Short mmCIF file of C-alpha atoms in Angstrom, two decimals:
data_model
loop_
_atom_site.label_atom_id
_atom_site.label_comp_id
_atom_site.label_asym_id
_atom_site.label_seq_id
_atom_site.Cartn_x
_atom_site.Cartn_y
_atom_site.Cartn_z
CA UNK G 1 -27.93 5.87 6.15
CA UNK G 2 -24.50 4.26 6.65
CA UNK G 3 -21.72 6.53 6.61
CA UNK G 4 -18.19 4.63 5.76
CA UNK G 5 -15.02 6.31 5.43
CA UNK G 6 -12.19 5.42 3.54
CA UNK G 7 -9.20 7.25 5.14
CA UNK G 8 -5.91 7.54 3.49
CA UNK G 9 -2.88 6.79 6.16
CA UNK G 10 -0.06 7.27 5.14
CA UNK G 11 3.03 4.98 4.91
CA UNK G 12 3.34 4.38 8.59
CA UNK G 13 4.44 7.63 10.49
CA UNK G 14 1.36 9.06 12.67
CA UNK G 15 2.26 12.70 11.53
CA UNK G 16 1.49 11.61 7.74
CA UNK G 17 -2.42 12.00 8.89
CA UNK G 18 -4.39 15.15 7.38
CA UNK G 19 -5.94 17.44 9.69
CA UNK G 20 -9.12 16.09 7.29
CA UNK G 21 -8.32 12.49 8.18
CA UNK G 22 -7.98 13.43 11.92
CA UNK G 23 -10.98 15.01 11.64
CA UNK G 24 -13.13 12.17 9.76
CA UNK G 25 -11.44 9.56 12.25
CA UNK G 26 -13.23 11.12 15.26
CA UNK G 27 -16.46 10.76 14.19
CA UNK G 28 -15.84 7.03 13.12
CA UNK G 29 -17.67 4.31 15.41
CA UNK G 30 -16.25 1.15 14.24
CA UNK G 31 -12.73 0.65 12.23
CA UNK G 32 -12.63 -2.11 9.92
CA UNK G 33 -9.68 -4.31 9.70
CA UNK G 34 -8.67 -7.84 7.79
CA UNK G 35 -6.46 -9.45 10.02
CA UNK G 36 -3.49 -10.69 7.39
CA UNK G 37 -1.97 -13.49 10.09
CA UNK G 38 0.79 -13.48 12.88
CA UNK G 39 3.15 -12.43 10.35
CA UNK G 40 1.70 -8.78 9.36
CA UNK G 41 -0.36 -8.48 13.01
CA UNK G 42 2.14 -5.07 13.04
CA UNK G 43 0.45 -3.56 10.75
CA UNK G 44 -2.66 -3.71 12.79
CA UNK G 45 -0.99 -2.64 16.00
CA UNK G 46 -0.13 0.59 13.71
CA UNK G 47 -3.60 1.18 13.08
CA UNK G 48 -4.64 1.27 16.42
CA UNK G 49 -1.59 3.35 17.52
CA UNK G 50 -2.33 5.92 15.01
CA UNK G 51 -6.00 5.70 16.64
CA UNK G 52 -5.43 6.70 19.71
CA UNK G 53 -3.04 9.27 18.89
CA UNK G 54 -5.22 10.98 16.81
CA UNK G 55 -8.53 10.22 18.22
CA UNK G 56 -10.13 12.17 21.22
CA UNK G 57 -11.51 9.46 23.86
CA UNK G 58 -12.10 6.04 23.19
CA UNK G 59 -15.46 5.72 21.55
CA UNK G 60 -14.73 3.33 19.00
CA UNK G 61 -14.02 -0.34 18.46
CA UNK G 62 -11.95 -2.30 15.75
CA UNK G 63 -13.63 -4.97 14.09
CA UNK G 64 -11.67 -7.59 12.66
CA UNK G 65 -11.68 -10.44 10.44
CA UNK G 66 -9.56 -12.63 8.69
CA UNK G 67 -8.69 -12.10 4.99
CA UNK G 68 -10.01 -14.47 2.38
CA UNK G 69 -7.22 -16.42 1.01
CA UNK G 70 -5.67 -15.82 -2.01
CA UNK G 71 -3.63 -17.64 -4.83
CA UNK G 72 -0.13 -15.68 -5.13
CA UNK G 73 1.34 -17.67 -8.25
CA UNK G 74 -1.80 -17.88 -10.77
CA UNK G 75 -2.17 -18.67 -13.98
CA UNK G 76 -4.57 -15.91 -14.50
CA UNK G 77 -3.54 -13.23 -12.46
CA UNK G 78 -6.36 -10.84 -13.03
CA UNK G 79 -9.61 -13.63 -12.65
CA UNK G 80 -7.61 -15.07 -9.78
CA UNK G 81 -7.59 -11.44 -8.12
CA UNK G 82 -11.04 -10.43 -9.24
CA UNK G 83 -12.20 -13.79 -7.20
CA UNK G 84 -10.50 -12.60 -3.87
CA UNK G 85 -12.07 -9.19 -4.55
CA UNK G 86 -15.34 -10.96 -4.66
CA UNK G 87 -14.67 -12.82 -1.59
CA UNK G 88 -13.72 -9.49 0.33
CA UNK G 89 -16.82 -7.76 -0.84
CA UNK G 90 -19.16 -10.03 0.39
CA UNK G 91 -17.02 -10.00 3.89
CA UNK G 92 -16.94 -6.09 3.77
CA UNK G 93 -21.00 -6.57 3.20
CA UNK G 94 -21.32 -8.71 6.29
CA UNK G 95 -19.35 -6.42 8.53
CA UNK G 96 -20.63 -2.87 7.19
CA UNK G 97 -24.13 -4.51 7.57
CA UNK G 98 -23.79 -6.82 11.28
CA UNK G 99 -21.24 -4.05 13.05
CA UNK G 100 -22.34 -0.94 11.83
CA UNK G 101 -26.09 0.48 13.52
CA UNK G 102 -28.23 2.07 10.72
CA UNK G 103 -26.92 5.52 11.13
CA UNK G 104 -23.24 4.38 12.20
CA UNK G 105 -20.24 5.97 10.68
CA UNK G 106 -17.15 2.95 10.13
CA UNK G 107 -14.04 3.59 8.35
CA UNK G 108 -11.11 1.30 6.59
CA UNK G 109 -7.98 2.53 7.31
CA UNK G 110 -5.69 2.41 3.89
CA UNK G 111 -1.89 2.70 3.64
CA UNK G 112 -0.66 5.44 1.73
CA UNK G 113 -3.43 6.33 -0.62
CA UNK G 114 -6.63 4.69 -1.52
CA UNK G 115 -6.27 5.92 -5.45
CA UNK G 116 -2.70 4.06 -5.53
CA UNK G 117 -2.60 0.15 -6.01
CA UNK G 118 -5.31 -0.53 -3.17
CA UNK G 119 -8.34 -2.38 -3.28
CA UNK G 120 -10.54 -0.69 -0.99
CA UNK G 121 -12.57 1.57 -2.95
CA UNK G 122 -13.14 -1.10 -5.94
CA UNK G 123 -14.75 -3.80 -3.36
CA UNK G 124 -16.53 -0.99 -1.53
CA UNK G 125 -17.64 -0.64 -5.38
CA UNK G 126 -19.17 -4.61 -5.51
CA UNK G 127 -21.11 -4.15 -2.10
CA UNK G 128 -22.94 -1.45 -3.04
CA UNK G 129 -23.80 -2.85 -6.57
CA UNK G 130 -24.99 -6.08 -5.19
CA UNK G 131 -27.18 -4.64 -2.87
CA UNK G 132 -26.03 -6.13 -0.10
CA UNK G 133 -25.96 -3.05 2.72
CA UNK G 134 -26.71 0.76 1.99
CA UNK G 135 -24.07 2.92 2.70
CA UNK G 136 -22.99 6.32 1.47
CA UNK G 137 -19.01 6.00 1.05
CA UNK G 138 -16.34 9.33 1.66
CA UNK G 139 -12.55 9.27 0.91
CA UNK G 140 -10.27 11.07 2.21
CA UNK G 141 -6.96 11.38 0.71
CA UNK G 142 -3.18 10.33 2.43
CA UNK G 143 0.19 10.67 1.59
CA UNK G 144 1.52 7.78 -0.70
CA UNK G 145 4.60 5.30 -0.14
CA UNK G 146 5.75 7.22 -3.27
CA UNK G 147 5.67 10.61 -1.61
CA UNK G 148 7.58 9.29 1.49
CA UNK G 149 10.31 7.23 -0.83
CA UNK G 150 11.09 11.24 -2.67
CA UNK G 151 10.96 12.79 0.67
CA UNK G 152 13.39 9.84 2.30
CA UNK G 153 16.04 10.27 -0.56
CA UNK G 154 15.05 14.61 -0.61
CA UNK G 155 14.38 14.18 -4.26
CA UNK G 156 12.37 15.62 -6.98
CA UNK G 157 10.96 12.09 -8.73
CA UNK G 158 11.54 13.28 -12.16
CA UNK G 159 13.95 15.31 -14.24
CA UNK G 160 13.07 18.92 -16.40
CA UNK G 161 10.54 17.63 -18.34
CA UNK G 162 10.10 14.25 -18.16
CA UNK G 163 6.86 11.98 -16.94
CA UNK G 164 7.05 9.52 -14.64
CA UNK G 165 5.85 6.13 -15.03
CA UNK G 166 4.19 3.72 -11.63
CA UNK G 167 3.98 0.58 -12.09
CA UNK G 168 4.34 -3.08 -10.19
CA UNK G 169 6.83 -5.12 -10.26
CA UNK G 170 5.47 -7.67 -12.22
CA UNK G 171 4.79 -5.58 -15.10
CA UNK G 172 8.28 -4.37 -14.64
CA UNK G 173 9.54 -8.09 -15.18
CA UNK G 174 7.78 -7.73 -18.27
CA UNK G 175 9.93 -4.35 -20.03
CA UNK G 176 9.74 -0.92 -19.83
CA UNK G 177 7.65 0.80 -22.59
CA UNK G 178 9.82 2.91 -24.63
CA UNK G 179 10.64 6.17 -23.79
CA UNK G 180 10.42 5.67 -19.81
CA UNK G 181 12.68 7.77 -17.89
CA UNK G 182 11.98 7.36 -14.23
CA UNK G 183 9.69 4.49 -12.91
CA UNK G 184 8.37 3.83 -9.88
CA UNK G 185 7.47 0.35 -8.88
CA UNK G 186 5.38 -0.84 -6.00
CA UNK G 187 4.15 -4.60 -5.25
CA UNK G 188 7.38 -6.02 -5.80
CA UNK G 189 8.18 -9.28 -4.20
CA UNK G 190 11.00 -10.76 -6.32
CA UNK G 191 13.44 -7.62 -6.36
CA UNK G 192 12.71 -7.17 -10.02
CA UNK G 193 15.05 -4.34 -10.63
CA UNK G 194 17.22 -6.94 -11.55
CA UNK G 195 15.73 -7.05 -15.39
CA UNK G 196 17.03 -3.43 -15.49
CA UNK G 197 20.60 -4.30 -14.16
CA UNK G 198 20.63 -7.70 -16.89
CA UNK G 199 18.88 -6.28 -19.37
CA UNK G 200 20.63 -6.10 -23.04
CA UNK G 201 20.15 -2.42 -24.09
CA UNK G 202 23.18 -0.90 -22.74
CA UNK G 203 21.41 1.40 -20.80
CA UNK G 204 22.55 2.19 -16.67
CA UNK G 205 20.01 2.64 -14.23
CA UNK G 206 20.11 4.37 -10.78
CA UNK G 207 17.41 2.96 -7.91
CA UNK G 208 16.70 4.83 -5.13
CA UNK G 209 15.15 2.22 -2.54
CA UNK G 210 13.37 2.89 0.79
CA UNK G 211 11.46 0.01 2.71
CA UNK G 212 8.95 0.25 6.02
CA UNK G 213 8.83 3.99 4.12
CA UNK G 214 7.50 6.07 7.30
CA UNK G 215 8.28 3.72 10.67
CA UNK G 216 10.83 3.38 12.87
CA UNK G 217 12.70 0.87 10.65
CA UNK G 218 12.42 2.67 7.48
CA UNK G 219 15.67 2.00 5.40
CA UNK G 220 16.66 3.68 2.37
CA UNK G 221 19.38 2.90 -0.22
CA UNK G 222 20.39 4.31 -3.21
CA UNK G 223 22.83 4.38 -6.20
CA UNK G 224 23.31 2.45 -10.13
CA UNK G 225 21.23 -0.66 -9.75
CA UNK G 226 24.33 -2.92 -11.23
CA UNK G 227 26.50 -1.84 -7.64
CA UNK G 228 23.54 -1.37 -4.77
CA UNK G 229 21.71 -4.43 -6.27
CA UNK G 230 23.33 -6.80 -4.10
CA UNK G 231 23.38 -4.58 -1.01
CA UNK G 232 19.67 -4.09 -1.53
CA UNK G 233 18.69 -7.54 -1.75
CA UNK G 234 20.58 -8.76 1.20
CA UNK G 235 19.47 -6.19 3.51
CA UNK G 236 15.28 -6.74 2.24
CA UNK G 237 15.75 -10.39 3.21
CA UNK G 238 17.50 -10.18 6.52
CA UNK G 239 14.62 -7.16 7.59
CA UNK G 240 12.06 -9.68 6.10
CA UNK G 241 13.23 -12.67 7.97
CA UNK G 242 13.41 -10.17 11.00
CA UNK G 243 9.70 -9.00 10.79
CA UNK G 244 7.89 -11.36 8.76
CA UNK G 245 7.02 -9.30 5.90
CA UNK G 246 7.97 -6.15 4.06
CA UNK G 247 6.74 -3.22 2.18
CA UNK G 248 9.22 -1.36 -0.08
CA UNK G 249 9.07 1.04 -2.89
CA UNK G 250 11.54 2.10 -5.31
CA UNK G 251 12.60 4.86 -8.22
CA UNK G 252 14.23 3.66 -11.28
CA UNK G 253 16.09 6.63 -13.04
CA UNK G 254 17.94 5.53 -16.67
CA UNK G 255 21.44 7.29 -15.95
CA UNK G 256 22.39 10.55 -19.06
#
C-alpha cells in the first residue's frame, strides 16, 4: 500500500518543523509539489531548503507539476473552486499513482497547517473516492500563520473571555457577525481591513499585521486600523512588487 504524508510546515522558518514532522519527512521517497509560476518559485526553493535541513542523506526526489489554472474573480466562487479542486485531484491521482512504487511513502508539504484554509487533505479526499490510486493517507500537524502572527506581535490572540473568530478576507468584506471581538483573517488580497476602518458603527479597531510570517523578510505592523492603514498598505505593495507575491495574516481587535 501507498503511504502519503501530509506534513504540516509551518509559516516559513525551518525550526517551526515538529520533531514528528522531521521524523515522517525521513522516511518520505518522493515530495510532491505544484509549481505556482516564476512568481511564487520561492516558495518551492523553501521546501527544498527545509528538506535538506531536516532530512538525513539525500534519498528523495521532488516531483513537480504545474497547478491547474484557476478563475480568481468568479461569479460563483465556491463551483468555480470546487472545479480547480477537481482538476488537482485528478493531477494528485496521476502523480501518487506514476511517481510513487506500490509500497512508496510521498508526502505534500503544507504551509502552516493542513486543518487551516488548505486544500490538501479535501483533494487527497476526491482521489481516494474516485478510485483512482490506493493510498493510506497520515497528517501530521504544523504550526499555523496564526500562531506565528501572536508570537511576532508576543500576544495572547484574545482577551479574558472572549472567542476568537478566523475568517478570509472576503467574508470579512462582507461584515462581521455580531458580537465578534477579535478576528483573524487569512486569504486576503484586497487589504480588506479597510471595511472595519469605513465602516458606520462607530466602533475603533486595532490590527496587528505580520506578512512572510516566519522568513527572513517577515514584517509586522501594528496599531488602530484608521492610523496604520495607510502604512500597511504601502509597505504590502512595495514587498509585493519586490517578490512577486505575498502571504500575510492579520488580528482585528474592536478597541474598549
Amino acid at each position: 500500500m501507498r503511504k502519503v504524508f501530509v506534513i504540516g510546515i509551518g509559516a516559513g522558518d525551518p525550526d517551526h518543523l515538529t520533531v514528528q514532522a522531521i521524523k515522517a519527512m525521513n522516511l518520505v521517497d518522493v515530495f510532491f509539489v505544484l509549481d505556482k509560476g516564476a512568481a511564487k518559485d520561492e516558495l518551492v526553493q523553501l521546501r527544498r531548503q527545509i528538506c535538506a535541513e531536516h532530512i538525513v542523506g539525500d534519498d528523495y526526489r521532488f516531483v513537480e507539476a504545474p497547478d491547474p489554472a484557476r478563475d480568481r474573480t468568479p461569479d460563483d466562487y465556491r463551483g468555480a473552486v470546487l472545479d480547480w479542486h477537481e482538476l488537482r485531484a485528478s493531477l494528485y491521482g496521476q502523480m501518487i499513482r506514476d511517481e510513487l512504487g506500490e509500497d512508496g511513502c510521498g508526502a505534500f508539504l503544507v504551509w502552516g497547517d493542513p486543518s487551516l484554509y488548505d486544500s490538501t487533505l479535501r483533494i487527497l479526499d476526491m482521489v481516494a473516492t474516485s478510485g483512482a490510486v490506493a493510498f493510506e493517507c497520515t497528517v501530521v500537524p504544523g504550526i499555523t500563520s496564526v500562531q506565528a502572527l501572536a508570537a511576532g506581535h508576543a500576544m495572547v490572540l484574545n482577551r479574558i473571555g472572549e472567542p476568537i473568530h478566523i475568517t478570509t478576507g472576503r467574508r470579512l468584506r462582507a461584515g462581521l457577525p455580531d458580537g465578534v471581538e477579535n478576528a483573524v483573517v487569512m486569504l486576503d488580497a484586497e487589504c480588506s481591513f479597510e471595511s472595519v476602518a469605513e465602516g458606520d458603527a462607530g466602533d475603533a479597531w486595532d490590527i496587528y499585521w505580520g506578512a512572510y510570517l516566519g522568513t527572513a523578510d517577515e514584517t509586522l505592523i501594528a496599531g488602530p486600523v484608521r492610523e496604520v492603514q495607510g502604512e500597511i498598505e504601502r509597505v504590502r505593495g512595495e514587498m509585493r512588487e519586490r517578490k512577486g507575491w505575498i502571504m500575510d495574516t492579520y488580528l482585528l481587535r474592536r478597541e474598549r
